[in-house]
DNA sequence: AAACATCTTTCTTTCGAAAATCCTGCGTGA
DNA sequence: TCACGCAGGATTTTCGAAAGAAAGATGTTT
């Protein structure tokens, strides 16, 4: 224990070294749990026994329970009184609910960003698109399944692009909701993408470029429609993947 | 401690007696904390010292921390690593952000309910409106400030009406978000209403009737516009109350 | 064999103390 | 006078054990 606490202390004094160092054990538990649930390390519906988590993460009950309580309100974890926690189940219905809610939130946020966005906002979008594009071009011609690391790097760039679009919406809540809903959609997208070729029948890069172009042209309605279609297509592909299998 | 645990156990075996009995200490902590924050018992920005809460609620650290972690993700509590928790501050900007986000969510949910609503849904709206109306008529002619109990009874009816409107939207997330945003708005509405006459210059009952009529007539656009105006007016009154004072 | 009660085991939940950290006030030196 | 560092106290955070409840196993009765 002492070693861990000291490591945390050092990290907090040395913020430049590791940009997102986790300070407390509860924060560590939160991030690792969330990451493992999103990545599908834990099956949907699986009970999250505290003793198991304690051994896996090397933490004590208290920080684990604090993290699980947070994840409960974020819909990643289910809590039953006196019966512990479990991974929130997934279903096609839930997948569509996340997708549609996310579309609602992000379309509104995009519209507001288009209304308020300044030069920095535009530059941020162009930069994020370019970084995403580079990553796609690097990975696409490999002609093989992507590794977890490659997939996760791509996911980060993807999220940063969508985040840049709505950055100037002026609402903390919309941005926050967008982040949360993004995490929820990852639960569906990552398993569907794992072990797949980087390029399917779909030209995602082109969809992104279209969204960016309409956004920079300040064409709200068109940008919103393209964004909504972008998410809808992803959902349809995921649904097609989920339907034949057990899910 | 033993007495408390037994009480919880009894409640869980006897669910019919008390409809919303809190089972675990953590759940109790969550509800009492949330209620106290919303009611303004704790000032916005006030630090929430654990020793203070422990004495106030007669609970131990663990359940308190679990509750505070949940409230953190619900934006009622601020958490700073190794520096504890505090009541989330309020501001006119935040108030508008809550109001506009809530409007976005509930207008969409109302539209979908109007599309999908059945007879039970309509009946639920009429019933909720009537109960709200009865309460208003009972309280309005009193010609004095409302007590905390009267105000809270009114608030429950009010929320039930708005909840009935969107009940058939078909999205767990929209309903859930609506609930959370309602709690957040209460932080602004309750202090503004406390010590006020039940009837101001504004005919809230009439606004509600208009919303109901448009909804039952399945006029989505009109109902949405009325609902948005309803929330906007409330926000404007709260802003007017907050501006002259310190806030 | 089924229904039921009781015991055991497993797990969650809570507690209180210990460890780690932050904050404040005081003294020291420039 | 002001910056700096260093105790001492206050507070948060974590831990491990103990208490309590649920699930499962065993035996008993009808």
XYZ file of C-alpha atoms (C1' of nucleotides) in Angstrom:
554
model
C 0.000 0.000 0.000
C 2.640 2.478 0.949
C 4.293 2.136 -2.421
C 1.047 2.941 -4.197
C 0.275 5.947 -2.118
C 3.739 7.322 -2.660
C 3.459 6.830 -6.377
C 0.251 8.790 -6.347
C 1.861 11.538 -4.332
C 4.771 11.779 -6.694
C 2.481 11.950 -9.664
C 0.578 14.833 -8.155
C 3.760 16.819 -7.670
C 4.985 16.007 -11.113
C 2.041 16.791 -13.295
C 4.021 17.556 -16.413
C 5.477 14.085 -16.666
C 2.272 12.114 -17.026
C -0.516 14.316 -18.313
C -3.407 12.303 -16.888
C -1.870 10.630 -13.889
C -4.491 9.208 -11.573
C -4.155 10.558 -8.090
C -6.284 8.589 -5.739
C -7.000 4.898 -5.622
C -10.670 5.640 -6.225
C -9.815 7.456 -9.436
C -7.631 4.579 -10.560
C -10.426 2.143 -9.858
C -12.854 4.308 -11.799
C -10.682 4.529 -14.882
C -9.610 0.927 -14.986
C -13.111 -0.363 -14.386
C -14.552 1.886 -17.035
C -11.873 0.933 -19.507
C -12.330 -2.786 -18.876
C -16.099 -2.592 -19.196
C -15.965 -0.550 -22.387
C -13.356 -2.821 -23.922
C -15.504 -5.818 -23.159
C -12.972 -7.387 -20.795
C -15.944 -8.004 -18.543
C -18.965 -9.504 -20.241
C -22.220 -7.549 -20.187
C -24.305 -8.803 -17.306
C -21.323 -10.292 -15.541
C -21.376 -9.845 -11.756
C -18.573 -7.644 -10.492
C -17.534 -9.376 -7.291
C -15.618 -7.100 -5.004
C -13.105 -9.704 -3.929
C -12.358 -10.408 -7.578
C -11.879 -6.727 -8.359
C -9.803 -6.237 -5.251
C -7.362 -8.892 -6.388
C -7.384 -7.784 -10.009
C -6.614 -4.141 -9.323
C -4.805 -4.489 -6.025
C -7.138 -2.064 -4.303
C -9.351 -2.193 -1.291
C -13.138 -2.234 -1.110
C -13.734 1.447 -0.481
C -12.210 2.929 -3.642
C -13.760 0.146 -5.698
C -17.210 0.836 -4.338
C -16.809 4.547 -4.931
C -15.880 3.895 -8.539
C -18.766 1.480 -9.022
C -21.176 4.041 -7.666
C -19.975 6.565 -10.193
C -20.224 4.069 -13.028
C -23.724 3.232 -11.931
C -24.967 6.729 -12.707
C -23.137 6.553 -16.017
C -25.088 3.424 -16.961
C -22.053 1.216 -17.299
C -22.751 -0.669 -14.095
C -25.928 -1.981 -12.527
C -26.308 -1.941 -8.762
C -28.763 -4.016 -6.785
C -29.093 -3.238 -3.110
C -27.364 -5.858 -0.984
C -26.694 -7.887 -4.097
C -23.721 -6.044 -5.448
C -22.793 -4.743 -8.841
C -22.802 -6.151 -12.350
C -21.830 -4.955 -15.796
C -24.768 -3.221 -17.442
C -26.261 -5.467 -20.105
C -26.237 -4.573 -23.774
C -29.029 -4.928 -26.280
C -30.014 -3.671 -29.685
C -32.685 -1.492 -28.091
C -30.175 0.128 -25.757
C -27.746 0.584 -28.617
C -30.347 2.518 -30.571
C -31.315 4.549 -27.544
C -27.692 5.594 -27.013
C -27.290 6.375 -30.684
C -30.417 8.472 -30.949
C -29.774 10.333 -27.723
C -26.238 11.025 -28.816
C -27.475 12.267 -32.175
C -29.901 14.610 -30.475
C -27.251 16.017 -28.161
C -24.481 16.364 -30.701
C -26.637 17.817 -33.465
C -27.783 20.540 -31.112
C -24.225 21.101 -29.922
C -22.984 21.209 -33.495
C -25.589 23.764 -34.471
C -24.630 25.989 -31.576
C -20.944 25.595 -32.356
C -21.570 26.609 -35.946
C -23.349 29.700 -34.659
C -20.646 30.661 -32.203
C -17.474 29.094 -33.533
C -14.413 31.274 -34.062
C -11.147 30.780 -35.931
C -9.640 28.631 -33.205
C -12.641 26.373 -33.358
C -12.261 25.931 -37.097
C -8.547 25.308 -36.721
C -9.242 22.690 -34.077
C -11.598 20.848 -36.388
C -9.152 20.913 -39.286
C -6.341 19.717 -37.043
C -8.382 16.910 -35.545
C -9.584 15.802 -38.951
C -6.070 15.781 -40.308
C -4.738 13.732 -37.400
C -7.593 11.271 -37.805
C -7.010 11.107 -41.526
C -3.307 10.410 -41.068
C -4.077 7.589 -38.697
C -6.629 6.073 -41.049
C -4.260 6.274 -43.996
C -1.541 4.639 -41.955
C -3.763 1.784 -40.831
C -5.965 1.226 -43.855
C -3.392 -0.262 -46.267
C -2.122 -2.788 -43.720
C -4.576 -5.346 -44.995
C -4.838 -7.130 -41.664
C -6.774 -7.025 -38.449
C -5.916 -4.132 -36.208
C -4.279 -4.663 -32.860
C -5.904 -3.372 -29.709
C -3.421 -0.534 -29.537
C -3.971 0.495 -33.136
C -7.722 0.356 -32.663
C -7.578 2.402 -29.499
C -5.337 5.034 -31.113
C -7.832 5.295 -33.953
C -10.705 5.586 -31.504
C -9.019 8.447 -29.698
C -8.498 10.394 -32.927
C -12.070 9.691 -33.920
C -13.428 10.962 -30.653
C -11.196 14.039 -30.793
C -12.626 14.923 -34.180
C -16.209 14.667 -33.022
C -15.303 16.522 -29.875
C -13.724 19.348 -31.875
C -16.909 19.808 -33.881
C -18.979 20.677 -30.821
C -16.261 22.346 -28.794
C -17.739 25.814 -29.075
C -21.362 24.963 -28.302
C -21.123 26.920 -25.092
C -22.763 24.301 -22.908
C -20.861 22.307 -20.325
C -23.741 19.882 -20.133
C -23.954 19.125 -23.827
C -20.231 18.466 -23.988
C -20.364 16.319 -20.910
C -23.343 14.345 -22.161
C -21.614 13.867 -25.481
C -18.609 12.414 -23.674
C -20.698 10.053 -21.616
C -22.721 8.874 -24.550
C -19.520 8.372 -26.494
C -18.255 6.020 -23.807
C -21.501 4.107 -23.933
C -21.364 3.723 -27.704
C -17.827 2.419 -27.451
C -19.199 -0.623 -25.664
C -20.963 -1.482 -28.893
C -18.463 -0.208 -31.427
C -15.287 -1.748 -30.044
C -16.482 -5.358 -29.963
C -18.010 -4.912 -33.406
C -14.736 -3.535 -34.783
C -12.392 -5.951 -33.055
C -10.960 -8.396 -35.509
C -12.347 -6.535 -38.471
C -10.542 -5.028 -41.393
C -9.928 -1.301 -41.028
C -11.840 -0.551 -44.222
C -15.229 -2.095 -44.711
C -17.714 -1.404 -47.453
C -18.056 2.021 -45.891
C -15.968 5.129 -46.475
C -15.915 6.623 -43.013
C -13.173 9.066 -43.917
C -15.347 10.548 -46.627
C -18.252 10.883 -44.225
C -16.016 12.777 -41.848
C -14.805 15.072 -44.574
C -18.373 15.832 -45.604
C -19.304 16.680 -42.032
C -16.278 18.913 -41.696
C -16.927 20.693 -44.961
C -20.551 21.438 -44.134
C -19.542 22.575 -40.669
C -16.829 24.944 -41.867
C -19.245 26.251 -44.509
C -21.558 26.999 -41.576
C -24.350 24.993 -43.132
C -26.028 23.876 -39.927
C -28.845 21.816 -41.339
C -26.626 19.945 -43.749
C -23.958 19.316 -41.130
C -26.541 18.037 -38.674
C -28.066 15.728 -41.248
C -24.668 14.343 -42.187
C -23.716 13.801 -38.570
C -26.987 12.048 -37.821
C -26.580 9.831 -40.880
C -23.014 9.059 -39.817
C -24.156 7.762 -36.446
C -27.148 5.980 -37.917
C -24.991 4.058 -40.356
C -22.680 2.950 -37.576
C -25.664 1.798 -35.552
C -27.045 -0.125 -38.492
C -23.770 -1.958 -38.984
C -23.606 -2.791 -35.303
C -27.178 -4.017 -35.358
C -26.378 -6.238 -38.324
C -23.451 -7.668 -36.383
C -25.456 -8.191 -33.226
C -28.544 -9.743 -34.785
C -27.191 -13.040 -36.151
C -25.027 -13.716 -33.150
C -26.132 -14.341 -29.611
C -25.233 -10.783 -28.570
C -25.034 0.677 14.256
C -26.849 -2.546 14.971
C -30.152 -0.751 15.326
C -29.744 0.880 11.923
C -28.854 -2.315 10.118
C -31.870 -4.070 11.612
C -34.143 -1.265 10.557
C -32.859 -1.584 7.025
C -33.354 -5.312 7.077
C -36.928 -4.971 8.293
C -37.705 -2.454 5.615
C -36.444 -4.766 2.904
C -38.705 -7.569 4.090
C -41.663 -5.281 4.405
C -41.721 -3.406 1.168
C -45.443 -2.747 1.172
C -45.384 -0.742 4.361
C -43.180 2.159 3.305
C -43.231 2.630 -0.448
C -39.803 4.199 -0.805
C -37.942 2.760 2.139
C -34.208 3.216 1.812
C -32.394 -0.056 2.188
C -28.740 0.579 2.602
C -26.944 3.301 4.457
C -25.408 4.444 1.207
C -28.838 4.905 -0.308
C -29.978 6.862 2.722
C -26.928 9.058 2.491
C -27.560 9.648 -1.187
C -31.176 10.687 -0.734
C -30.647 12.869 2.283
C -27.644 14.591 0.792
C -29.414 15.220 -2.463
C -32.484 16.509 -0.716
C -30.468 18.832 1.499
C -28.463 20.198 -1.394
C -31.519 20.765 -3.578
C -33.433 22.405 -0.744
C -30.537 24.754 -0.142
C -29.859 23.472 3.376
C -26.222 23.517 2.353
C -25.052 26.653 0.629
C -23.710 26.379 -2.889
C -19.948 26.147 -2.702
C -20.003 25.041 0.897
C -17.435 22.348 1.723
C -19.006 19.064 2.727
C -16.761 17.867 5.510
C -17.087 14.196 6.125
C -16.953 14.469 9.892
C -19.779 17.015 9.759
C -21.911 14.779 7.541
C -21.116 11.760 9.651
C -22.508 13.484 12.706
C -25.458 15.016 10.907
C -26.698 11.791 9.358
C -25.335 9.305 11.861
C -23.494 7.358 9.192
C -19.951 6.296 8.612
C -17.513 7.513 6.005
C -17.973 4.771 3.445
C -21.664 5.219 2.617
C -21.216 8.984 2.650
C -18.382 8.839 0.193
C -20.324 6.503 -2.071
C -23.251 8.910 -2.099
C -21.001 11.890 -2.748
C -19.426 10.102 -5.668
C -22.824 9.520 -7.205
C -23.841 13.128 -6.637
C -20.621 14.232 -8.249
C -21.603 12.675 -11.571
C -25.020 14.278 -11.204
C -23.430 17.712 -10.913
C -24.762 18.426 -7.445
C -21.422 17.958 -5.771
C -17.909 18.978 -6.700
C -15.014 16.688 -5.854
C -11.378 17.713 -5.671
C -8.841 14.950 -5.259
C -7.520 14.782 -1.702
C -9.393 17.962 -0.928
C -12.816 16.505 -0.408
C -16.249 17.471 -1.614
C -18.262 20.650 -1.808
C -21.711 21.677 -2.915
C -21.677 22.512 -6.612
C -21.873 26.281 -7.060
C -24.808 27.978 -8.725
C -24.748 30.777 -11.252
C -27.002 32.392 -13.795
C -24.989 30.800 -16.576
C -25.423 27.336 -15.125
C -29.096 27.983 -14.564
C -29.540 28.798 -18.225
C -27.507 25.814 -19.265
C -29.708 23.495 -17.215
C -32.836 25.155 -18.546
C -31.819 24.940 -22.173
C -30.569 21.397 -21.920
C -33.753 20.392 -20.183
C -35.793 22.100 -22.880
C -33.911 20.237 -25.573
C -34.390 16.871 -23.879
C -38.016 17.304 -22.919
C -39.151 18.804 -26.212
C -37.713 15.820 -28.029
C -39.254 13.437 -25.509
C -42.586 15.214 -25.792
C -42.537 14.971 -29.561
C -41.867 11.263 -29.421
C -44.563 10.763 -26.804
C -47.071 12.574 -28.987
C -46.126 10.237 -31.818
C -46.378 7.070 -29.771
C -48.746 7.914 -26.926
C -51.751 5.692 -26.324
C -54.925 6.106 -24.274
C -53.188 5.331 -20.991
C -50.648 8.012 -21.724
C -53.386 10.595 -22.331
C -55.201 9.496 -19.199
C -52.000 9.861 -17.209
C -51.560 13.423 -18.406
C -55.136 14.389 -17.606
C -54.872 12.812 -14.173
C -51.578 14.499 -13.369
C -52.854 17.845 -14.573
C -55.970 17.519 -12.473
C -54.046 16.621 -9.335
C -51.713 19.547 -9.923
C -54.647 21.842 -10.559
C -56.372 20.769 -7.334
C -53.235 21.466 -5.369
C -52.803 24.895 -6.948
C -56.434 25.845 -6.280
C -56.094 24.722 -2.700
C -52.949 26.739 -2.117
C -53.506 29.801 -4.272
C -56.272 31.509 -2.245
C -54.426 31.180 1.045
C -52.893 34.598 0.568
C -49.764 33.782 2.540
C -46.355 32.324 2.096
C -46.284 28.587 1.547
C -44.739 26.262 4.067
C -41.961 23.938 3.076
C -44.362 21.002 3.075
C -46.923 22.785 0.930
C -44.244 23.857 -1.488
C -42.786 20.381 -1.719
C -46.228 18.813 -2.306
C -46.783 21.297 -5.103
C -43.382 20.532 -6.569
C -44.129 16.813 -6.632
C -47.395 17.352 -8.498
C -45.649 19.701 -10.873
C -42.950 17.204 -11.652
C -45.484 14.416 -12.072
C -47.293 16.452 -14.677
C -44.182 17.124 -16.694
C -43.161 13.530 -16.277
C -46.519 12.291 -17.571
C -46.123 14.345 -20.728
C -42.994 12.522 -21.806
C -43.813 9.135 -20.309
C -44.272 7.418 -23.657
C -41.212 8.774 -25.417
C -39.769 5.278 -25.515
C -36.287 6.290 -24.352
C -34.946 5.358 -20.930
C -32.197 7.879 -21.388
C -34.413 10.829 -22.188
C -36.612 10.114 -19.165
C -33.608 9.680 -16.962
C -31.978 12.869 -18.197
C -35.216 14.719 -17.680
C -35.290 13.540 -14.069
C -31.727 14.577 -13.429
C -32.150 17.962 -15.012
C -35.326 18.452 -13.009
C -33.381 17.917 -9.805
C -30.820 20.436 -10.935
C -33.444 23.047 -11.747
C -34.990 22.563 -8.330
C -31.846 24.002 -6.823
C -32.753 27.261 -8.528
C -36.515 27.139 -8.350
C -36.965 26.230 -4.703
C -34.941 29.084 -3.233
C -36.601 31.485 -5.641
C -40.050 30.296 -4.634
C -39.444 30.042 -0.902
C -41.231 32.790 0.934
C -43.109 33.892 -2.158
C -46.806 34.101 -2.760
C -48.179 31.101 -4.607
C -49.517 33.243 -7.407
C -47.261 35.783 -8.979
C -47.919 37.903 -12.014
C -47.782 34.692 -13.943
C -50.572 32.199 -14.613
C -48.666 28.949 -14.452
C -51.843 26.892 -14.332
C -52.909 28.345 -17.653
C -49.547 27.566 -19.194
C -49.898 23.992 -18.079
C -53.376 23.732 -19.531
C -52.157 25.074 -22.849
C -49.345 22.536 -22.947
C -51.748 19.733 -22.115
C -54.264 20.817 -24.735
C -51.705 21.009 -27.497
C -50.276 17.677 -26.450
C -53.613 15.874 -26.406
C -54.445 17.476 -29.754
C -51.185 15.875 -30.944
C -49.863 19.220 -32.141
C -46.181 18.523 -31.619
C -44.731 21.811 -32.745
C -47.154 23.862 -30.728
C -46.737 21.720 -27.624
C -42.966 21.921 -27.883
C -43.042 25.681 -28.295
C -45.327 26.080 -25.287
C -43.177 23.804 -23.167
C -40.024 25.671 -24.134
C -41.669 29.000 -23.377
C -42.839 27.641 -20.033
C -39.318 26.780 -18.981
C -37.895 29.974 -20.413
C -40.290 32.105 -18.416
C -39.374 30.320 -15.231
C -35.700 30.837 -15.969
C -36.260 34.527 -16.634
C -38.000 34.984 -13.307
C -35.210 33.148 -11.522
C -32.630 35.275 -13.302
C -34.444 38.394 -12.211
C -34.392 37.145 -8.641
C -30.750 36.201 -8.754
C -29.425 39.330 -10.431
C -30.066 42.007 -7.816
C -28.950 39.798 -4.962
C -25.528 38.431 -4.352
C -26.421 34.975 -5.671
C -40.977 -36.484 -4.269
C -42.130 -31.794 -2.960
C -42.340 -28.233 0.401
C -40.196 -26.312 4.135
C -37.080 -25.010 7.693
C -32.284 -24.669 9.128
C -27.536 -24.452 8.658
C -23.352 -23.071 5.893
C -21.146 -20.567 2.832
C -20.420 -16.625 0.071
C -20.758 -12.016 -0.653
C -21.958 -7.271 0.345
C -21.947 -3.527 3.338
C -20.474 -0.899 7.141
C -17.431 0.557 10.568
C -13.474 2.710 12.984
C -8.780 3.224 12.976
C -4.504 4.096 10.533
C -2.062 6.210 6.828
C -1.380 9.902 3.713
C -2.135 14.461 2.462
C -3.375 19.242 2.808
C -3.555 23.525 5.253
C -2.230 27.029 8.673
C 0.571 29.498 11.602
C 4.960 30.380 13.245
C 9.736 31.162 13.123
C 13.907 32.002 10.428
C 16.718 34.347 7.269
C 17.405 37.581 3.622
C 8.973 43.503 5.374
C 8.617 39.526 2.776
C 9.697 34.900 1.135
C 10.543 30.415 2.591
C 10.406 26.209 5.180
C 8.884 23.477 8.638
C 6.079 21.700 12.445
C 1.336 20.598 14.098
C -3.373 20.023 13.438
C -7.234 19.116 10.488
C -9.100 16.409 6.769
C -9.300 13.103 3.339
C -8.464 8.602 1.861
C -7.554 3.867 2.410
C -7.463 -0.366 4.666
C -8.862 -4.746 6.896
C -11.918 -6.683 9.875
C -16.491 -7.418 11.545
C -21.400 -7.415 10.902
C -25.228 -8.452 8.082
C -27.841 -10.371 4.262
C -28.495 -13.459 0.237
C -27.730 -17.819 -2.083
C -26.982 -22.459 -1.773
C -26.792 -26.981 0.727
C -28.564 -30.149 3.907
C -31.822 -32.436 6.325
C -36.707 -33.039 7.853
C -41.551 -33.487 7.398
C -45.728 -34.223 4.776
